[in-house]
Coordinates of C-alpha atoms in Angstrom, one line a residue:
M1110 CA 26.3 1.8 -18.8
K1111 CA 24.7 5.2 -19.4
A1112 CA 26.8 7.6 -17.4
Y1113 CA 25.4 10.6 -15.7
S1114 CA 26.5 14.1 -16.8
D1115 CA 26.2 17.0 -14.3
D1116 CA 26.4 19.5 -17.1
T1117 CA 23.4 18.2 -18.9
E1118 CA 21.6 16.9 -15.9
R1119 CA 20.9 13.6 -17.7
Y1120 CA 22.7 10.5 -18.7
E1121 CA 25.0 10.4 -21.7
D1122 CA 23.8 7.9 -24.3
D1123 CA 26.3 5.2 -25.3
V1124 CA 23.8 2.5 -26.1
Q1125 CA 21.1 2.2 -28.7
M1126 CA 18.1 0.1 -27.9
K1127 CA 15.2 -1.1 -30.2
L1128 CA 11.8 0.3 -29.4
S1129 CA 10.4 -3.3 -29.3
Q1130 CA 12.7 -4.2 -26.4
L1131 CA 11.9 -1.1 -24.4
I1132 CA 8.1 -1.6 -24.6
K1133 CA 8.0 -5.3 -24.3
N1134 CA 6.6 -5.2 -20.7
I1135 CA 4.1 -2.4 -21.0
D1136 CA 0.4 -2.7 -22.1
V1137 CA 0.3 -1.1 -25.6
I1138 CA -3.0 0.1 -26.9
K1139 CA -1.7 1.1 -30.3
L1140 CA 1.8 1.0 -31.8
A1141 CA 2.2 3.7 -34.5
A1142 CA 5.9 3.5 -34.7
S1143 CA 8.5 1.0 -36.1
P1144 CA 9.4 -1.6 -33.5
E1145 CA 12.9 -1.6 -35.0
C1146 CA 13.4 2.1 -34.3
E1147 CA 16.6 2.7 -32.4
I1148 CA 16.3 4.7 -29.2
G1149 CA 19.3 6.5 -27.7
G1150 CA 17.7 8.0 -24.6
I1151 CA 14.6 8.6 -22.6
S1152 CA 13.1 11.9 -21.5
Y1153 CA 9.8 13.2 -19.9
D1154 CA 10.8 16.9 -20.0
S1155 CA 10.8 18.3 -23.5
R1156 CA 13.5 20.8 -22.5
T1157 CA 16.0 18.0 -22.0
T1158 CA 14.9 15.9 -25.0
K1159 CA 17.7 15.2 -27.5
P1160 CA 17.8 13.7 -31.0
G1161 CA 17.1 10.0 -30.9
D1162 CA 15.1 10.2 -27.6
L1163 CA 11.9 8.4 -26.7
F1164 CA 9.7 11.1 -25.0
V1165 CA 7.1 10.0 -22.4
A1166 CA 4.3 12.5 -22.0
I1167 CA 3.5 12.1 -18.3
S1168 CA 1.2 14.4 -16.4
G1169 CA 2.8 16.5 -13.7
F1170 CA 1.2 18.4 -10.8
A1171 CA 1.3 21.7 -12.7
T1172 CA 1.1 20.7 -16.3
D1173 CA 0.4 17.9 -18.8
G1174 CA 3.3 16.4 -20.7
Y1175 CA 0.9 15.8 -23.7
K1176 CA 1.1 19.6 -24.4
Y1177 CA 4.9 19.3 -24.9
I1178 CA 4.9 16.6 -27.5
P1179 CA 5.4 19.1 -30.3
S1180 CA 8.4 20.6 -28.5
A1181 CA 9.8 17.2 -27.8
A1182 CA 9.4 16.2 -31.5
Q1183 CA 11.1 19.5 -32.5
N1184 CA 14.0 18.7 -30.2
G1185 CA 14.5 15.4 -31.9
A1186 CA 12.3 12.8 -30.2
V1187 CA 11.9 9.9 -32.6
V1188 CA 9.0 8.2 -30.7
V1189 CA 6.5 9.5 -28.2
V1190 CA 4.7 7.4 -25.5
C1191 CA 1.3 9.0 -24.7
D1192 CA -2.2 8.3 -23.6
R1193 CA -3.8 10.3 -26.4
V1194 CA -3.1 10.4 -30.1
P1195 CA -0.6 13.2 -30.8
Q1196 CA -1.8 16.3 -32.7
V1197 CA 1.4 16.5 -34.6
E1198 CA 3.0 14.0 -37.0
V1199 CA 5.3 11.9 -34.9
P1200 CA 5.7 8.1 -34.4
Y1201 CA 3.9 7.1 -31.1
V1202 CA 3.0 4.4 -28.7
L1203 CA -0.4 4.7 -27.2
V1204 CA -0.7 3.4 -23.6
G1205 CA -3.2 3.7 -20.8
D1206 CA -0.8 4.8 -18.1
C1207 CA 2.2 6.9 -19.0
R1208 CA 3.8 7.0 -15.6
R1209 CA 3.9 3.2 -15.3
A1210 CA 5.2 3.0 -18.9
L1211 CA 8.0 5.4 -18.0
A1212 CA 9.0 3.3 -15.0
L1213 CA 9.0 0.0 -17.0
I1214 CA 10.7 1.5 -20.0
S1215 CA 13.4 3.1 -17.8
R1216 CA 14.0 -0.2 -16.0
E1217 CA 14.5 -1.9 -19.4
F1218 CA 16.7 0.9 -20.7
F1219 CA 19.1 0.6 -17.8
G1220 CA 19.2 -3.2 -17.8
D1221 CA 17.0 -3.8 -14.7
P1222 CA 19.7 -2.9 -12.2
A1223 CA 17.3 -3.3 -9.2
G1224 CA 16.8 -6.9 -10.2
K1225 CA 20.6 -7.5 -9.6
M1226 CA 20.5 -6.1 -6.0
K1227 CA 18.3 -6.6 -3.0
I1228 CA 16.0 -3.7 -2.6
I1229 CA 14.5 -2.8 0.8
G1230 CA 11.7 -0.3 0.9
I1231 CA 10.5 1.6 4.0
T1232 CA 7.1 3.3 4.0
G1233 CA 5.2 5.2 6.7
T1234 CA 4.7 8.7 8.0
N1235 CA 7.5 8.9 10.6
G1236 CA 10.8 7.0 11.0
K1237 CA 11.6 6.2 7.4
T1238 CA 14.8 8.3 7.2
T1239 CA 16.2 7.0 10.5
T1240 CA 15.3 3.4 9.7
T1241 CA 17.1 3.5 6.3
Y1242 CA 20.3 4.7 7.9
L1243 CA 20.0 2.1 10.7
L1244 CA 19.5 -0.6 8.0
K1245 CA 22.5 0.7 6.0
H1246 CA 24.6 0.4 9.1
L1247 CA 23.2 -3.1 9.9
L1248 CA 23.9 -4.5 6.4
E1249 CA 27.4 -3.0 6.3
K1250 CA 28.3 -4.3 9.8
S1251 CA 26.6 -7.7 9.6
L1252 CA 27.2 -8.6 5.9
G1253 CA 30.1 -6.4 4.9
A1254 CA 27.9 -5.2 2.1
K1255 CA 28.2 -2.1 0.0
V1256 CA 24.8 -0.4 0.4
G1257 CA 23.0 2.2 -1.6
L1258 CA 20.5 4.6 0.1
V1259 CA 17.7 6.6 -1.3
G1260 CA 15.9 9.1 0.9
T1261 CA 14.8 12.5 2.1
N1262 CA 18.2 13.6 3.3
G1263 CA 19.9 12.6 0.1
N1264 CA 21.1 9.5 -1.7
M1265 CA 24.2 7.5 -1.0
I1266 CA 26.3 5.1 -2.9
G1267 CA 28.4 3.5 -0.2
D1268 CA 30.0 6.5 1.5
E1269 CA 29.4 8.8 -1.4
F1270 CA 26.6 11.3 -0.7
I1271 CA 24.4 12.7 -3.5
H1272 CA 22.0 15.6 -3.0
T1273 CA 18.3 15.0 -3.9
E1274 CA 15.2 17.1 -4.1
R1275 CA 12.6 14.3 -3.6
T1276 CA 12.2 11.5 -1.1
T1277 CA 11.7 9.1 -4.0
P1278 CA 13.0 10.3 -7.4
E1279 CA 11.0 10.0 -10.6
S1280 CA 11.3 6.5 -12.1
L1281 CA 13.8 7.5 -14.8
E1282 CA 16.3 9.0 -12.3
L1283 CA 15.6 6.2 -9.9
Q1284 CA 16.5 3.5 -12.4
Q1285 CA 19.6 5.5 -13.4
L1286 CA 20.6 5.7 -9.8
F1287 CA 20.1 2.0 -9.3
A1288 CA 22.4 1.5 -12.3
Q1289 CA 25.1 3.7 -10.8
M1290 CA 24.8 1.8 -7.5
H1291 CA 25.1 -1.6 -9.1
E1292 CA 28.1 -0.5 -11.2
A1293 CA 29.7 0.8 -8.0
G1294 CA 29.4 -2.6 -6.4
C1295 CA 26.3 -2.2 -4.2
T1296 CA 24.6 -5.5 -3.4
H1297 CA 21.8 -3.9 -1.3
V1298 CA 19.7 -0.7 -1.5
V1299 CA 17.6 0.7 1.3
M1300 CA 15.1 3.3 0.3
E1301 CA 12.3 5.5 1.6
V1302 CA 9.2 4.8 -0.4
S1303 CA 6.8 7.7 -0.2
S1304 CA 3.1 7.4 -0.7
H1305 CA 3.4 9.7 -3.7
S1306 CA 5.9 7.4 -5.4
L1307 CA 3.6 4.4 -4.9
V1308 CA 0.6 6.2 -6.4
L1309 CA 2.6 7.9 -9.2
S1310 CA 4.3 4.6 -10.2
R1311 CA 7.8 5.9 -9.5
V1312 CA 8.6 2.5 -8.0
A1313 CA 6.6 0.4 -10.5
G1314 CA 8.4 -2.7 -11.7
I1315 CA 10.7 -3.0 -8.7
D1316 CA 10.8 -6.4 -7.0
F1317 CA 11.3 -5.4 -3.3
A1318 CA 13.1 -8.1 -1.3
V1319 CA 11.6 -6.6 1.9
G1320 CA 9.0 -3.8 2.5
A1321 CA 8.5 -2.3 5.9
F1322 CA 5.8 -0.2 7.5
T1323 CA 6.6 2.2 10.4
N1324 CA 3.4 4.0 11.3
L1325 CA 0.7 6.3 9.8
T1326 CA -0.3 9.7 11.1
Q1327 CA -2.0 12.6 9.3
D1328 CA 0.1 14.0 6.5
H1329 CA -0.1 14.7 2.7
L1330 CA -3.9 14.9 2.8
D1331 CA -3.6 17.7 0.2
F1332 CA -2.7 14.9 -2.1
H1333 CA -4.5 11.8 -0.8
H1334 CA -7.6 13.7 0.6
T1335 CA -8.5 11.1 3.3
M1336 CA -6.5 8.9 5.7
Q1337 CA -8.1 5.9 4.0
E1338 CA -6.6 6.9 0.7
Y1339 CA -3.3 7.6 2.3
A1340 CA -3.2 4.2 4.0
H1341 CA -4.3 2.5 0.7
A1342 CA -1.3 4.2 -1.0
K1343 CA 1.1 2.9 1.6
A1344 CA -0.3 -0.6 1.4
R1345 CA 0.6 -0.9 -2.2
L1346 CA 4.2 -1.7 -1.2
F1347 CA 3.1 -5.0 0.3
K1348 CA 1.9 -6.2 -3.0
T1349 CA 5.3 -5.7 -4.6
C1350 CA 7.6 -7.2 -2.0
R1351 CA 8.5 -10.7 -0.9
V1352 CA 8.5 -10.1 2.9
G1353 CA 6.5 -7.3 4.7
C1354 CA 7.6 -6.1 8.1
I1355 CA 4.7 -4.5 9.9
N1356 CA 4.4 -2.5 13.2
I1357 CA 1.2 -4.1 14.5
D1358 CA 1.1 -1.5 17.4
D1359 CA 0.0 1.1 14.8
A1360 CA -3.7 1.6 14.3
W1361 CA -3.3 1.3 10.5
A1362 CA -1.4 -2.1 10.6
D1363 CA -4.5 -4.1 9.6
A1364 CA -4.9 -1.8 6.5
M1365 CA -1.3 -2.7 5.5
M1366 CA -1.8 -6.4 6.0
K1367 CA -5.3 -6.8 4.6
N1368 CA -4.5 -7.3 1.0
A1369 CA -0.8 -8.0 1.3
T1370 CA 0.5 -10.7 -1.1
C1371 CA 3.8 -11.2 0.7
R1372 CA 5.0 -13.1 3.8
L1373 CA 4.5 -11.0 6.9
M1374 CA 7.1 -10.3 9.7
T1375 CA 5.2 -8.5 12.5
Y1376 CA 6.8 -6.6 15.4
S1377 CA 5.5 -5.0 18.6
A1378 CA 6.6 -3.1 21.7
E1379 CA 3.3 -3.5 23.4
D1380 CA 3.3 -7.2 24.3
K1381 CA 1.1 -8.0 21.3
D1382 CA 1.2 -11.3 19.5
A1383 CA 3.9 -10.5 17.1
L1384 CA 6.9 -12.5 15.7
L1385 CA 9.4 -9.9 17.0
T1386 CA 8.8 -8.2 20.4
A1387 CA 10.4 -5.7 22.7
H1388 CA 10.4 -6.2 26.5
D1389 CA 11.9 -4.5 29.5
I1390 CA 12.1 -1.2 27.6
K1391 CA 14.2 1.5 29.2
L1392 CA 14.3 5.1 28.0
S1393 CA 16.9 7.8 28.8
A1394 CA 18.3 10.9 27.3
K1395 CA 21.3 8.8 26.2
G1396 CA 19.1 6.4 24.2
V1397 CA 17.0 3.3 24.6
S1398 CA 17.5 -0.3 25.6
F1399 CA 15.2 -3.4 25.5
T1400 CA 15.2 -7.1 25.2
A1401 CA 14.3 -8.4 21.7
R1402 CA 12.6 -11.8 21.4
F1403 CA 12.2 -13.8 18.2
D1404 CA 11.6 -17.4 17.6
G1405 CA 12.6 -18.5 21.1
E1406 CA 15.7 -16.3 21.2
S1407 CA 16.4 -13.2 23.3
E1408 CA 19.0 -10.4 22.8
A1409 CA 19.7 -7.2 24.7
V1410 CA 19.4 -4.2 22.3
R1411 CA 20.9 -0.8 22.9
L1412 CA 20.5 2.2 20.5
A1413 CA 22.0 5.6 21.3
I1414 CA 19.1 7.6 20.0
P1415 CA 16.6 8.9 22.6
G1416 CA 12.9 8.5 22.4
R1417 CA 10.3 5.7 22.5
F1418 CA 10.1 6.0 18.7
S1419 CA 13.7 4.7 18.7
V1420 CA 12.5 1.4 20.1
Y1421 CA 10.2 1.1 17.0
N1422 CA 12.9 2.2 14.6
A1423 CA 15.2 -0.5 16.1
L1424 CA 12.5 -3.1 15.9
N1425 CA 11.8 -2.3 12.3
T1426 CA 15.4 -2.5 11.4
I1427 CA 15.9 -5.8 13.2
A1428 CA 12.7 -7.2 11.6
V1429 CA 14.1 -6.4 8.1
G1430 CA 17.5 -7.9 9.1
L1431 CA 15.7 -11.1 10.2
A1432 CA 13.8 -11.2 7.0
L1433 CA 17.1 -11.1 5.1
G1434 CA 18.5 -14.0 7.1
I1435 CA 20.7 -12.0 9.6
S1436 CA 20.7 -13.5 13.1
L1437 CA 19.0 -11.7 16.0
A1438 CA 22.4 -11.5 17.8
D1439 CA 24.1 -9.8 14.8
C1440 CA 21.2 -7.4 14.5
A1441 CA 21.4 -6.5 18.2
K1442 CA 25.2 -6.1 17.9
A1443 CA 24.9 -3.7 15.0
M1444 CA 22.3 -1.5 16.8
E1445 CA 24.8 -0.9 19.6
T1446 CA 27.2 0.9 17.2
A1447 CA 24.6 2.7 15.2
H1448 CA 24.2 6.5 15.5
G1449 CA 21.2 7.2 13.2
V1450 CA 20.9 10.3 11.1
K1451 CA 22.8 13.6 11.4
G1452 CA 20.6 16.1 13.0
R1453 CA 17.9 13.7 14.1
M1454 CA 18.1 13.2 17.9
E1455 CA 21.9 13.4 17.5
L1456 CA 23.9 13.1 20.7
V1457 CA 26.9 15.5 20.8
P1458 CA 29.9 14.8 23.0
T1459 CA 30.2 17.0 26.1
D1460 CA 32.8 17.5 28.9
G1461 CA 30.7 16.5 31.8
D1462 CA 27.6 15.1 33.4
Y1463 CA 25.2 16.7 31.0
T1464 CA 23.8 15.8 27.6
I1465 CA 23.4 17.8 24.4
V1466 CA 21.0 16.6 21.7
I1467 CA 20.7 18.2 18.2
D1468 CA 17.4 17.8 16.4
Y1469 CA 15.9 19.2 13.3
A1470 CA 12.6 19.9 15.1
H1471 CA 11.4 23.2 13.6
T1472 CA 7.6 22.8 13.7
P1473 CA 5.3 22.8 16.7
D1474 CA 4.6 19.1 16.4
A1475 CA 8.3 18.2 15.9
L1476 CA 9.4 20.3 18.9
E1477 CA 6.8 18.7 21.1
N1478 CA 7.7 15.2 20.0
A1479 CA 11.4 15.9 20.6
L1480 CA 10.9 17.3 24.1
K1481 CA 8.6 14.4 25.0
A1482 CA 11.1 11.9 23.7
L1483 CA 13.7 13.5 26.0
R1484 CA 11.4 13.7 29.0
A1485 CA 12.8 10.4 30.4
D1486 CA 13.8 9.7 34.0
H1487 CA 16.8 11.9 34.8
A1488 CA 17.8 14.0 37.7
G1489 CA 18.5 17.2 35.8
R1490 CA 16.5 19.8 33.8
L1491 CA 15.3 19.5 30.3
V1492 CA 16.5 22.7 28.5
A1493 CA 15.0 23.7 25.2
L1494 CA 17.1 26.1 22.9
F1495 CA 15.3 27.1 19.7
G1496 CA 14.1 29.8 17.4
C1497 CA 11.9 30.1 14.3
G1498 CA 12.8 30.7 10.7
G1499 CA 12.2 34.1 9.1
D1500 CA 10.0 34.6 6.1
R1501 CA 8.0 31.5 7.1
D1502 CA 4.7 30.8 8.9
R1503 CA 4.5 33.4 11.7
T1504 CA 1.5 31.8 13.4
K1505 CA 3.6 28.9 14.7
R1506 CA 6.0 31.1 16.6
P1507 CA 3.9 31.7 19.8
I1508 CA 2.7 28.1 19.5
M1509 CA 6.2 26.8 19.7
G1510 CA 7.0 29.2 22.6
A1511 CA 4.1 27.7 24.5
I1512 CA 5.1 24.1 23.6
A1513 CA 8.6 24.7 24.9
A1514 CA 7.3 26.2 28.1
D1515 CA 4.9 23.3 28.7
N1516 CA 7.4 20.6 28.0
A1517 CA 10.8 21.9 29.1
D1518 CA 12.1 23.0 32.5
F1519 CA 14.1 25.9 31.1
V1520 CA 13.8 27.7 27.7
I1521 CA 16.4 29.6 25.7
V1522 CA 14.9 31.6 22.9
T1523 CA 17.3 32.5 20.1
S1524 CA 17.6 32.7 16.3
D1525 CA 17.1 30.0 13.7
N1526 CA 17.4 31.2 10.0
P1527 CA 16.2 34.8 10.3
R1528 CA 16.5 35.3 6.6
T1529 CA 15.2 38.9 5.7
E1530 CA 13.3 39.4 9.0
E1531 CA 14.7 41.1 12.1
P1532 CA 15.9 38.3 14.5
Q1533 CA 14.6 40.1 17.6
A1534 CA 11.2 40.6 16.0
I1535 CA 10.9 36.8 15.5
I1536 CA 11.9 36.2 19.1
D1537 CA 9.3 38.7 20.3
E1538 CA 6.6 36.7 18.6
I1539 CA 7.9 33.5 20.1
L1540 CA 7.9 35.1 23.6
A1541 CA 4.2 35.8 23.2
G1542 CA 3.6 32.1 23.7
L1543 CA 5.6 32.1 27.0
E1544 CA 3.5 34.8 28.6
G1545 CA 1.7 33.6 31.7
K1546 CA 3.9 30.5 31.8
K1547 CA 5.9 29.7 34.9
T1548 CA 8.8 28.1 33.0
E1549 CA 12.0 30.1 33.4
H1550 CA 13.5 31.5 30.2
V1551 CA 16.2 33.7 28.7
T1552 CA 16.6 35.3 25.3
I1553 CA 19.9 35.4 23.5
C1554 CA 19.6 36.6 19.9
D1555 CA 22.9 35.3 18.7
R1556 CA 22.5 31.5 18.3
A1557 CA 26.2 30.6 18.8
E1558 CA 26.3 32.7 21.9
A1559 CA 23.1 31.1 23.1
I1560 CA 24.6 27.6 22.8
K1561 CA 27.8 28.7 24.6
W1562 CA 25.6 30.2 27.4
A1563 CA 23.7 26.9 27.7
I1564 CA 26.9 25.0 28.2
D1565 CA 28.4 27.5 30.7
N1566 CA 25.2 27.6 32.7
H1567 CA 24.3 23.9 32.7
R1568 CA 23.5 22.0 35.8
A1569 CA 24.4 18.4 36.6
N1570 CA 22.4 15.9 34.6
D1571 CA 20.8 18.5 32.4
V1572 CA 19.6 17.5 28.9
I1573 CA 20.0 20.4 26.5
L1574 CA 18.0 20.2 23.2
L1575 CA 19.3 22.4 20.3
A1576 CA 16.2 22.4 18.2
G1577 CA 15.6 23.6 14.6
K1578 CA 18.9 23.4 12.7
G1579 CA 19.5 19.7 12.8
H1580 CA 21.7 18.6 9.9
E1581 CA 22.2 22.2 8.6
D1582 CA 25.7 23.5 8.9
Y1583 CA 24.7 27.1 8.0
Q1584 CA 22.5 30.0 9.1
V1585 CA 20.6 32.1 6.6
V1586 CA 20.8 35.8 7.4
G1587 CA 19.3 38.1 4.8
H1588 CA 19.8 36.3 1.5
E1589 CA 23.2 34.8 2.4
K1590 CA 24.2 31.5 4.0
H1591 CA 26.9 31.8 6.7
H1592 CA 28.7 28.7 7.9
M1593 CA 27.4 27.6 11.4
D1594 CA 27.7 24.0 12.5
E1595 CA 26.3 23.5 16.0
R1596 CA 28.6 20.5 16.6
E1597 CA 31.6 22.7 15.9
I1598 CA 30.3 25.5 18.2
V1599 CA 29.9 22.9 21.1
A1600 CA 33.3 21.3 20.5
E1601 CA 35.2 24.5 20.2
H1602 CA 33.6 26.0 23.3
I1603 CA 34.2 22.9 25.4
E1604 CA 37.8 22.9 24.3
K1605 CA 38.1 26.6 25.2
R1606 CA 36.6 25.9 28.7
S1607 CA 39.1 23.1 29.3
K1608 CA 42.0 25.4 28.8
K1609 CA 40.8 27.9 31.5

């Protein structure tokens, strides 16, 4: 096993591998190196290249790895994989696609760890993160499995959390992570599969046991240019998995299924002709419930995450579970004890007949979606507490003020992460969006005090949305992070109230 070293930010080499073994699965145009050459490591960044490495010259968004071949050779690379003949004297392997080569070489170097586990990939615009967490919970509860997770919020090996910068890591780091997961005893891995990772071959060479599609809305068009290209990128997953779970209520479902080479498991919440369907859907601020039907069976499903999108996340999770051979009854049972993702429509315990929900919504679209999700049948008010981050897009501030006024019954405008801006100045720009609106509102600059005020002034059956901070347990003021966990603020204030 090649162990990871935090000091060097790369694996430590304890195994030598012949070049011929590493490149046996890639299409080689020209081999200008000895196949018997011993390779001790892989790199694609010349700054981390060490003596004995194989350097893969991939093209990045800002620069071309080909330019760094001389630097990699100077640092000790014994072989270079490239798509053009190097301009310096160095043994090389000429290939047509360096990114794909990196993925397949990395897979071989780490002993194909993904092939020893069941890999489940989730793609789509929204719902990927929540679905991966729901799936991890389902697999742990139903199978007693140790599960790895790869995603936006971070990576997990069982209960161990590992910070990440990308939704899907570069293929070298991904294969290394798979190796760590397998060595730690993981039998299953659930991972978000971004459109970037599919186009840039970060997941090339992975045999997905199950792939799942949530939905497709406009996003990442700076990279894909058109929605058709974006959809085509997502659809690649269904050529590399054995079973594909598809939300056929989404307008792009046909694009996902058109050229799929896998068996399909369809699901729907709109009475469409799908294999898995949801009926008698009930929405509330406490969560969702529905009856799931599959292959002549019916089960009541409850998930304590508010919003109609939670019905789809639950259906997606159940569909994957069914594809893996888990019974509908066990899938439904696991959903009842699932809590989703920290900071994403997270229900917080209260001391009475009101509900507090924490959500990361910090953009106009996200705030509107969160409020609409909570606008279920309930007798009380929908209260929106939010602010906007400093040193960020100022144009969204009045827009978010207007959205809060249009979708909530009461608005509390406060701080988010003010950073180097004056908090009250940010609030004033938000308030511009509430001008002329009939929705009642207050402003309380100190966020902790605003949360306490919301609790003290709640009415029966109110739903209070704390929007913007989500999973964050800090507030950025100036250039410093100060500890501030909204869950702690709520719990401590409720305890203080109980002692009065």
